[in-house]
Coordinates of N, CA and C in Angstrom, one line a residue:
M1 N 73.9 102.3 52.5 CA 74.1 102.4 53.5 C 74.2 104.0 54.1
T2 N 74.1 103.6 55.4 CA 73.4 104.8 56.2 C 74.8 105.2 56.8
S3 N 74.6 106.9 56.1 CA 75.6 108.1 56.0 C 75.8 108.3 58.2
L4 N 77.1 109.0 58.1 CA 76.7 109.2 59.4 C 76.4 110.3 59.6
K5 N 76.1 111.5 58.6 CA 75.3 112.5 58.6 C 73.9 111.8 59.1
Q6 N 73.1 110.5 58.0 CA 71.4 110.7 58.8 C 71.9 109.3 60.2
F7 N 72.9 109.5 60.6 CA 72.7 108.9 62.5 C 72.3 110.6 63.3
S8 N 71.9 110.1 63.9 CA 71.1 110.7 65.4 C 70.7 110.2 66.1
L9 N 70.8 110.7 66.9 CA 70.4 110.4 68.8 C 68.6 110.6 68.6
K10 N 67.8 111.4 67.6 CA 66.4 111.7 67.7 C 65.9 110.1 67.5
N11 N 66.3 109.6 66.6 CA 65.9 108.3 66.5 C 65.5 107.0 67.3
M12 N 65.9 107.2 67.9 CA 66.6 106.2 69.4 C 65.7 106.2 70.0
T13 N 65.4 104.5 70.8 CA 64.5 105.1 71.9 C 65.5 105.5 73.3
I14 N 65.0 105.9 74.0 CA 65.6 106.9 75.4 C 66.4 105.2 76.2
D15 N 66.3 104.4 75.9 CA 66.9 103.4 76.5 C 68.4 103.0 75.5
Q16 N 68.2 103.3 74.2 CA 69.1 103.4 73.3 C 70.3 104.6 73.5
K17 N 69.2 105.1 73.7 CA 70.2 107.0 74.0 C 71.2 106.5 75.3
I18 N 70.9 106.3 76.5 CA 71.0 106.0 77.6 C 72.2 105.4 77.3
G19 N 72.2 104.2 77.0 CA 73.5 103.1 76.7 C 74.6 104.2 75.9
Y20 N 73.9 104.5 74.9 CA 75.1 105.2 73.9 C 76.1 106.2 74.4
L21 N 75.2 107.1 75.4 CA 76.2 107.8 76.0 C 77.1 107.3 77.0
I22 N 76.2 106.0 78.0 CA 76.8 106.0 78.7 C 78.2 105.0 78.3
F23 N 78.5 104.9 76.7 CA 79.3 104.0 76.6 C 80.6 105.2 75.8
C24 N 80.1 106.2 75.5 CA 80.8 107.5 75.1 C 81.6 107.5 76.1
S25 N 80.6 107.7 77.1 CA 81.3 108.2 79.0 C 82.3 107.6 79.3
C26 N 82.4 106.2 79.1 CA 83.5 105.1 79.4 C 84.5 105.1 78.5
F27 N 84.4 105.2 77.4 CA 85.1 105.6 76.5 C 86.5 107.0 77.2
V28 N 85.2 108.2 77.0 CA 86.5 108.9 77.6 C 87.4 108.9 78.9
V29 N 86.4 108.1 79.7 CA 86.8 108.1 81.1 C 88.1 106.3 81.3
N30 N 88.0 105.7 80.2 CA 89.1 105.1 79.9 C 90.8 105.8 79.7
V31 N 90.5 106.9 79.5 CA 92.2 107.8 79.2 C 92.6 107.6 80.7
F32 N 91.6 107.6 82.0 CA 92.3 107.5 83.3 C 92.6 106.6 83.6
A33 N 92.7 105.5 83.3 CA 92.3 103.9 83.6 C 93.8 103.2 84.3
G34 N 94.0 102.8 85.0 CA 95.1 102.3 86.0 C 96.1 101.8 85.1
T35 N 97.2 101.1 85.6 CA 98.7 101.0 85.2 C 98.7 99.5 85.1
C36 N 98.2 98.3 86.1 CA 98.2 97.7 86.2 C 97.0 96.5 85.9
N37 N 97.0 95.4 85.5 CA 96.1 94.7 85.4 C 95.7 93.9 86.9
T38 N 96.9 93.8 87.6 CA 96.7 92.7 88.6 C 98.3 93.4 89.5
T39 N 97.3 93.2 91.3 CA 98.2 94.1 91.7 C 98.8 93.0 93.2
T40 N 99.8 93.2 93.5 CA 100.3 92.1 94.7 C 99.8 92.8 95.7
H41 N 98.8 92.2 97.0 CA 98.5 93.0 97.8 C 99.0 92.0 99.4
Y42 N 100.1 93.1 100.6 CA 100.6 92.8 101.3 C 99.5 93.0 102.2
R43 N 99.2 92.2 102.7 CA 98.3 92.3 104.6 C 98.8 92.1 105.8
N44 N 100.6 91.2 105.9 CA 100.7 91.6 106.8 C 101.5 93.4 107.8
G45 N 101.6 92.9 108.4 CA 101.7 94.1 109.6 C 103.0 94.8 108.8
N46 N 103.9 94.3 108.4 CA 105.5 94.8 107.8 C 106.0 93.8 107.0
G47 N 106.6 94.5 106.5 CA 107.6 93.7 105.5 C 108.9 94.7 104.5
T48 N 108.9 94.1 103.5 CA 109.8 94.6 102.6 C 109.1 94.0 101.1
I49 N 109.5 95.0 100.4 CA 108.4 95.2 98.5 C 110.1 95.4 98.0
Y50 N 110.4 94.4 97.1 CA 111.4 94.4 96.1 C 110.8 95.2 94.2
G51 N 111.5 95.7 93.5 CA 111.5 95.7 92.7 C 111.7 94.7 91.6
P52 N 110.9 95.2 90.2 CA 111.0 93.9 89.2 C 112.5 93.5 88.6
G53 N 113.1 92.3 89.2 CA 114.1 91.7 88.5 C 115.3 91.9 90.1
W54 N 114.5 92.3 91.2 CA 116.0 92.6 92.0 C 116.1 91.5 92.7
P55 N 117.9 91.2 93.0 CA 118.7 92.1 92.8 C 119.5 92.6 91.8
F56 N 118.9 92.0 90.6 CA 119.3 92.6 88.7 C 118.5 93.4 88.6
Q57 N 119.0 93.3 87.0 CA 118.5 94.5 86.4 C 116.8 94.7 86.1
Y58 N 116.3 95.3 86.3 CA 114.8 95.1 86.1 C 114.5 95.2 84.7
P59 N 113.3 94.3 84.0 CA 113.1 94.8 82.7 C 112.7 96.1 81.6
N60 N 112.5 96.8 80.9 CA 112.4 97.3 80.2 C 110.8 97.6 79.6
N61 N 109.8 98.7 79.8 CA 108.5 98.7 79.4 C 108.0 97.9 80.2
V62 N 107.7 97.5 81.5 CA 107.6 96.8 82.9 C 106.4 98.1 83.2
S63 N 105.8 97.2 84.5 CA 104.2 97.6 84.8 C 104.0 96.7 85.9
K64 N 104.4 97.3 87.4 CA 104.0 96.8 88.7 C 103.7 97.4 89.6
C65 N 102.3 96.5 90.7 CA 102.1 97.2 91.7 C 101.6 96.6 92.5
W66 N 102.0 97.5 93.7 CA 101.9 97.0 95.5 C 100.7 97.7 96.0
R67 N 100.0 96.5 96.7 CA 99.0 97.2 97.2 C 99.9 97.0 99.1
I68 N 99.5 97.9 99.8 CA 99.9 97.4 101.3 C 99.2 97.6 102.2
E69 N 98.3 96.8 102.8 CA 97.1 97.2 104.0 C 97.3 96.8 105.3
A70 N 97.0 97.9 105.9 CA 97.3 97.6 107.7 C 96.4 96.8 108.2
P71 N 96.5 95.3 108.9 CA 96.1 94.5 109.4 C 94.4 95.2 110.1
F72 N 94.1 96.2 111.0 CA 93.3 97.1 111.5 C 93.1 98.1 110.5
T73 N 91.6 98.8 111.4 CA 90.8 99.7 110.4 C 91.8 101.2 111.1
N74 N 92.3 100.7 112.3 CA 92.6 102.4 113.2 C 94.1 101.9 113.0
H75 N 95.0 101.3 112.3 CA 96.7 101.5 111.5 C 96.2 102.3 110.4
V76 N 97.6 102.9 110.7 CA 97.9 103.4 109.4 C 99.6 102.7 108.9
V77 N 99.9 103.2 107.8 CA 101.3 102.6 107.3 C 102.4 103.3 107.2
K78 N 103.7 103.2 107.3 CA 104.7 103.8 107.6 C 105.3 103.1 106.5
L79 N 106.0 103.2 105.0 CA 106.7 103.7 104.1 C 107.7 104.0 103.8
N80 N 109.0 103.5 103.7 CA 110.1 103.9 103.4 C 110.7 103.3 102.1
I81 N 111.0 104.6 101.4 CA 111.4 103.7 99.6 C 113.4 103.8 99.9
D82 N 113.5 102.6 100.7 CA 114.8 102.7 101.3 C 116.1 102.5 99.8
T83 N 116.0 102.8 98.5 CA 116.9 102.2 97.7 C 116.1 102.9 96.7
L84 N 116.6 103.8 96.0 CA 116.2 104.2 94.1 C 117.4 103.7 93.4
D85 N 117.1 103.1 92.3 CA 118.3 102.4 91.5 C 117.4 102.4 90.1
M86 N 117.9 103.5 89.5 CA 116.7 103.8 87.9 C 117.2 104.8 87.0
E87 N 116.9 104.6 85.8 CA 117.2 106.2 85.1 C 116.2 107.1 85.7
A88 N 117.1 108.0 85.6 CA 116.4 109.4 86.2 C 116.5 110.3 85.2
C89 N 115.1 110.7 84.6 CA 115.2 111.4 83.4 C 114.5 113.2 84.5
S90 N 114.4 114.1 83.2 CA 113.8 114.8 83.8 C 112.3 115.1 84.6
L91 N 111.9 115.3 85.7 CA 110.4 115.1 86.6 C 110.4 113.7 86.6
C92 N 111.5 112.9 86.9 CA 111.6 111.5 86.0 C 110.3 110.6 85.6
G93 N 110.5 111.9 84.6 CA 109.8 111.1 83.5 C 110.0 109.8 82.7
C94 N 110.9 108.7 83.0 CA 111.4 107.8 82.2 C 110.8 106.4 82.9
D95 N 111.9 106.2 84.4 CA 111.8 105.2 84.9 C 111.6 105.5 86.1
Y96 N 109.9 105.1 86.8 CA 110.1 105.6 88.4 C 109.1 104.8 89.2
I97 N 108.9 105.0 90.7 CA 108.2 104.6 91.2 C 107.2 105.9 91.6
E98 N 105.6 105.5 92.4 CA 105.1 106.4 92.9 C 104.4 105.7 93.6
V99 N 103.9 106.4 94.3 CA 102.9 106.1 96.1 C 101.8 106.8 95.5
F100 N 101.0 105.9 96.6 CA 99.3 106.3 96.1 C 98.8 106.9 97.8
N101 N 98.8 107.9 98.4 CA 98.2 107.7 99.6 C 97.0 107.3 99.8
G102 N 96.4 105.9 99.8 CA 95.4 105.3 99.5 C 95.1 103.8 98.6
Y103 N 93.5 103.1 98.2 CA 93.3 101.7 98.1 C 94.0 101.5 96.6
D104 N 94.4 102.1 95.7 CA 94.4 101.9 94.3 C 95.4 103.8 93.6
E105 N 95.4 103.4 92.0 CA 96.5 104.6 91.4 C 95.6 105.9 91.4
Y106 N 94.1 105.6 91.9 CA 93.3 107.1 91.9 C 93.0 107.4 93.5
S107 N 94.0 107.2 93.9 CA 93.9 108.2 95.0 C 94.9 109.3 94.6
L108 N 95.3 109.8 96.1 CA 95.9 111.1 96.2 C 97.8 110.2 95.8
S109 N 98.3 111.1 94.9 CA 99.5 110.5 94.7 C 100.4 111.5 95.4
F110 N 101.5 111.3 95.7 CA 102.8 111.7 96.1 C 103.8 112.1 95.4
G111 N 103.5 111.7 94.4 CA 104.6 112.2 93.2 C 105.1 111.4 92.6
R112 N 105.9 111.1 91.4 CA 107.2 110.4 91.1 C 108.2 110.2 91.2
L113 N 108.9 109.5 92.0 CA 109.9 109.4 92.7 C 110.9 108.3 91.3
C114 N 112.4 108.9 91.6 CA 113.2 108.1 90.8 C 114.6 108.4 91.1
S115 N 115.0 108.8 92.7 CA 115.9 108.5 93.0 C 116.2 109.5 94.9
R116 N 117.1 109.0 95.5 CA 117.5 109.5 96.8 C 115.8 108.3 97.4
S117 N 116.1 108.2 98.7 CA 115.4 107.8 99.8 C 113.9 108.7 100.3
W118 N 112.9 107.8 100.7 CA 112.0 108.6 100.8 C 110.8 108.2 102.1
Q119 N 110.3 108.6 102.8 CA 109.7 108.2 104.0 C 108.4 108.5 104.1
F120 N 107.4 108.0 104.1 CA 105.7 108.5 104.2 C 105.2 107.5 105.2
T121 N 103.5 108.7 105.3 CA 103.5 107.9 106.3 C 102.0 108.1 105.5
S122 N 101.2 107.0 105.5 CA 99.3 107.2 105.2 C 98.5 107.4 106.0
T123 N 96.9 108.3 105.6 CA 96.4 109.0 106.5 C 95.2 107.8 106.8
G124 N 94.9 106.6 106.0 CA 94.4 105.6 106.3 C 94.7 104.2 106.4
R125 N 94.3 103.2 105.9 CA 94.7 102.0 106.5 C 95.5 101.5 104.7
Y126 N 95.9 102.4 103.5 CA 96.5 101.5 102.1 C 97.5 102.9 102.3
F127 N 98.0 102.0 101.7 CA 99.3 102.8 100.7 C 99.5 102.2 98.7
Y128 N 99.0 102.6 97.9 CA 99.5 102.0 96.7 C 100.8 102.1 96.1
L129 N 101.6 101.4 95.2 CA 102.9 101.6 95.0 C 102.8 100.9 93.6
T130 N 103.2 101.8 92.7 CA 103.5 101.4 90.9 C 105.4 101.8 90.7
F131 N 105.0 101.0 89.7 CA 106.9 101.0 89.1 C 106.3 100.7 88.0
T132 N 107.4 101.9 87.2 CA 107.1 101.8 85.8 C 108.2 102.1 84.8
S133 N 108.7 101.4 84.0 CA 110.1 101.7 83.5 C 109.4 101.7 81.6
D134 N 111.0 102.1 81.1 CA 110.5 102.8 79.4 C 111.0 101.7 78.9
G135 N 111.2 102.0 77.0 CA 112.5 101.2 76.4 C 113.8 101.4 76.6
S136 N 114.2 101.8 77.3 CA 115.7 102.5 77.4 C 116.6 102.4 79.3
R137 N 117.5 101.5 78.9 CA 118.5 101.7 80.2 C 117.5 101.5 81.5
N138 N 118.1 100.7 82.0 CA 117.7 100.3 83.6 C 119.0 100.2 84.6
G139 N 118.1 99.9 85.6 CA 118.9 99.4 87.2 C 118.3 98.6 87.7
K140 N 118.3 98.9 89.3 CA 118.0 97.5 90.1 C 116.5 97.9 90.7
A141 N 115.7 99.0 90.0 CA 114.7 99.1 90.8 C 114.5 100.3 92.3
F142 N 114.1 99.4 92.8 CA 113.6 99.9 94.2 C 113.9 98.5 95.2
T143 N 113.9 98.7 96.3 CA 113.8 98.2 97.3 C 112.7 99.2 98.5
A144 N 112.0 98.9 99.9 CA 111.2 99.3 100.0 C 110.6 98.5 101.4
S145 N 110.3 99.2 102.6 CA 110.3 98.7 103.7 C 108.4 99.5 104.1
Y146 N 108.3 98.6 105.2 CA 106.8 99.3 106.0 C 106.8 98.3 106.5
V147 N 105.6 98.8 108.0 CA 105.1 99.2 109.2 C 103.9 99.4 109.2
A148 N 102.9 98.2 109.8 CA 101.6 99.1 110.6 C 102.1 99.6 111.7
E149 N 101.1 100.5 112.0 CA 101.2 101.4 113.4 C 99.8 101.8 113.8
P150 N 99.2 102.2 115.2 CA 98.3 102.8 115.3 C 98.4 103.7 114.7
K151 N 97.2 104.4 114.4 CA 97.1 105.6 113.5 C 97.6 107.4 114.9
D152 N 97.2 106.6 116.2 CA 97.7 107.7 117.4 C 98.8 107.9 117.0
N153 N 99.5 107.1 117.4 CA 101.0 107.6 117.4 C 102.3 107.2 116.5
T154 N 101.1 107.9 115.0 CA 102.1 108.6 114.3 C 101.8 109.5 113.6
N155 N 102.8 110.3 113.4 CA 102.3 111.6 112.3 C 102.5 111.7 111.6
N156 N 101.1 112.1 110.6 CA 100.3 112.0 109.4 C 101.1 113.2 108.4
S157 N 102.5 114.1 108.9 CA 102.6 115.2 107.6 C 103.8 114.4 106.8
N158 N 103.6 114.2 105.3 CA 104.2 113.9 104.1 C 104.5 115.2 103.4
S159 N 105.8 114.3 103.4 CA 106.5 115.5 101.9 C 105.7 115.0 100.4
I160 N 105.3 115.8 100.3 CA 104.1 115.4 98.5 C 105.7 116.4 97.4
N161 N 106.0 115.4 96.7 CA 106.5 115.8 95.9 C 105.5 116.2 94.2
I162 N 105.9 117.6 94.0 CA 105.0 117.9 93.4 C 105.1 118.4 91.9
N163 N 106.9 118.3 91.9 CA 107.1 118.3 90.8 C 108.1 117.0 90.1
G164 N 108.6 115.9 90.4 CA 109.5 115.2 90.1 C 110.0 115.2 91.3
D165 N 110.5 113.6 91.2 CA 111.7 113.8 92.0 C 112.9 115.0 91.7
G166 N 113.5 115.4 92.5 CA 114.2 116.5 92.9 C 113.7 117.5 92.7
G167 N 112.4 118.1 92.6 CA 112.0 119.1 92.5 C 111.9 119.9 93.5
K168 N 110.4 121.2 93.7 CA 109.9 121.5 94.7 C 109.0 120.4 95.7
T169 N 109.5 120.3 96.7 CA 108.4 120.0 98.0 C 107.5 120.7 98.4
K170 N 106.2 120.0 99.0 CA 105.6 121.3 100.2 C 104.8 120.1 101.3
T171 N 104.5 120.3 102.1 CA 104.2 119.5 103.6 C 103.0 119.5 103.5
G172 N 102.1 119.0 104.1 CA 100.7 118.4 104.1 C 100.1 117.4 103.1
S173 N 99.0 117.7 102.8 CA 97.7 116.8 102.1 C 98.2 117.4 100.0
G174 N 98.6 118.1 99.8 CA 99.1 118.2 98.8 C 98.4 118.1 97.7
S175 N 98.5 118.4 96.1 CA 97.9 117.6 95.4 C 98.8 117.2 94.3
K176 N 98.3 116.4 93.1 CA 99.3 115.5 92.4 C 99.0 116.4 91.2
T177 N 100.6 116.9 91.1 CA 100.6 117.7 89.5 C 101.7 116.9 88.8
T178 N 101.7 115.6 88.3 CA 102.5 115.3 87.6 C 102.1 114.4 86.0
G179 N 100.7 114.6 86.4 CA 100.2 114.3 84.7 C 99.1 113.3 85.2
Y180 N 98.8 112.9 86.5 CA 97.8 111.4 86.7 C 96.6 112.4 87.1
A181 N 95.6 111.7 86.6 CA 94.3 112.0 87.0 C 93.9 111.2 87.8
G182 N 93.4 111.4 89.0 CA 93.0 110.4 90.4 C 91.7 110.4 90.0
G183 N 91.1 108.9 91.0 CA 89.5 108.5 90.5 C 88.8 109.3 90.7
G184 N 89.2 110.2 91.8 CA 87.7 111.3 92.4 C 88.0 111.8 91.1
V185 N 88.5 112.7 90.6 CA 88.8 113.2 89.5 C 87.9 112.9 87.9
G186 N 88.6 111.4 87.9 CA 88.1 110.6 86.5 C 86.3 110.3 87.0
T187 N 86.3 110.3 88.5 CA 84.4 110.3 88.6 C 83.7 111.4 88.2
F188 N 84.2 111.9 88.6 CA 83.4 113.8 88.5 C 83.2 114.0 87.3
V189 N 84.1 114.0 86.0 CA 84.2 113.9 84.6 C 83.4 112.8 84.0
F190 N 83.3 111.4 84.7 CA 82.2 110.6 84.1 C 81.2 111.2 84.0
I191 N 80.4 111.6 85.5 CA 79.7 112.2 85.9 C 79.0 113.6 84.9
I192 N 80.2 114.6 85.1 CA 79.7 115.5 84.7 C 79.4 115.2 82.8
I193 N 80.4 114.6 82.4 CA 79.9 113.6 80.8 C 78.7 113.7 80.1
L194 N 78.2 112.6 81.6 CA 76.7 111.9 81.0 C 76.0 113.1 81.0
A195 N 76.1 113.4 82.6 CA 75.1 114.9 82.8 C 74.6 115.8 81.7
C196 N 75.6 116.1 81.0 CA 76.0 117.4 80.2 C 75.1 116.3 78.9
L197 N 75.6 115.2 78.5 CA 75.0 114.2 77.3 C 73.2 114.4 77.4
Y198 N 73.3 114.1 78.1 CA 71.9 113.3 78.7 C 70.6 114.7 78.5
Q199 N 71.5 116.0 78.9 CA 71.0 117.3 79.0 C 70.5 117.5 77.5
R200 N 72.0 117.3 76.9 CA 71.5 117.7 75.1 C 70.9 117.4 74.6
Y201 N 70.8 115.6 74.6 CA 70.6 114.5 73.4 C 69.0 114.2 74.0
C202 N 69.3 113.3 75.3 CA 68.2 112.8 76.2 C 66.4 113.8 76.7
K203 N 67.1 114.3 77.2 CA 66.0 115.3 77.7 C 65.5 116.6 77.4
K204 N 66.1 116.6 75.8 CA 65.8 117.9 74.9 C 65.1 117.2 74.1
D205 N 65.0 116.0 73.7 CA 64.1 115.2 73.0 C 62.4 115.0 73.3
D206 N 63.0 114.6 74.4 CA 61.8 113.5 75.0 C 60.5 114.4 75.2

């Protein structure tokens, strides 16, 4: 039996090395994978989104995702989180929704929200909204209304929730600090890992 000690990239062909390194990099980047396998997509100009189970209690250990798309490229989305009724732990670490300023979960996040009402305006054509519950206690989740408007008619100043719901906020573009790595970070990490591994094992041995 071949021992781990005998395993070496030096014995591989260049194609095998590249395939192995890509596999390892993808495995690491998988840590940054999104919450939902499927996403409900809203493309109309206005509407209302209801949390799972509304108006009754939402189930435990559930994840749901919604994408809101303005019907025209020169439009943005104004989103109102009208009601939030869920288990509210410190830094919204139990049940929460999260709003992303873009196409998916790899976009800039406005932070985790678990109480109060909120208003956001996208900087582009999309908003992405996720709901996550843990294994204990529950409520009626949330309701959110949205409308698409021409970009020139909106004010794109948002309150970024940087410490979870109820924490301090700052106005502007902000950055996410609630423990979720965006797609830009994930892509950057992937490139760095791949480049370093290639430099270490492939280029050195060729």
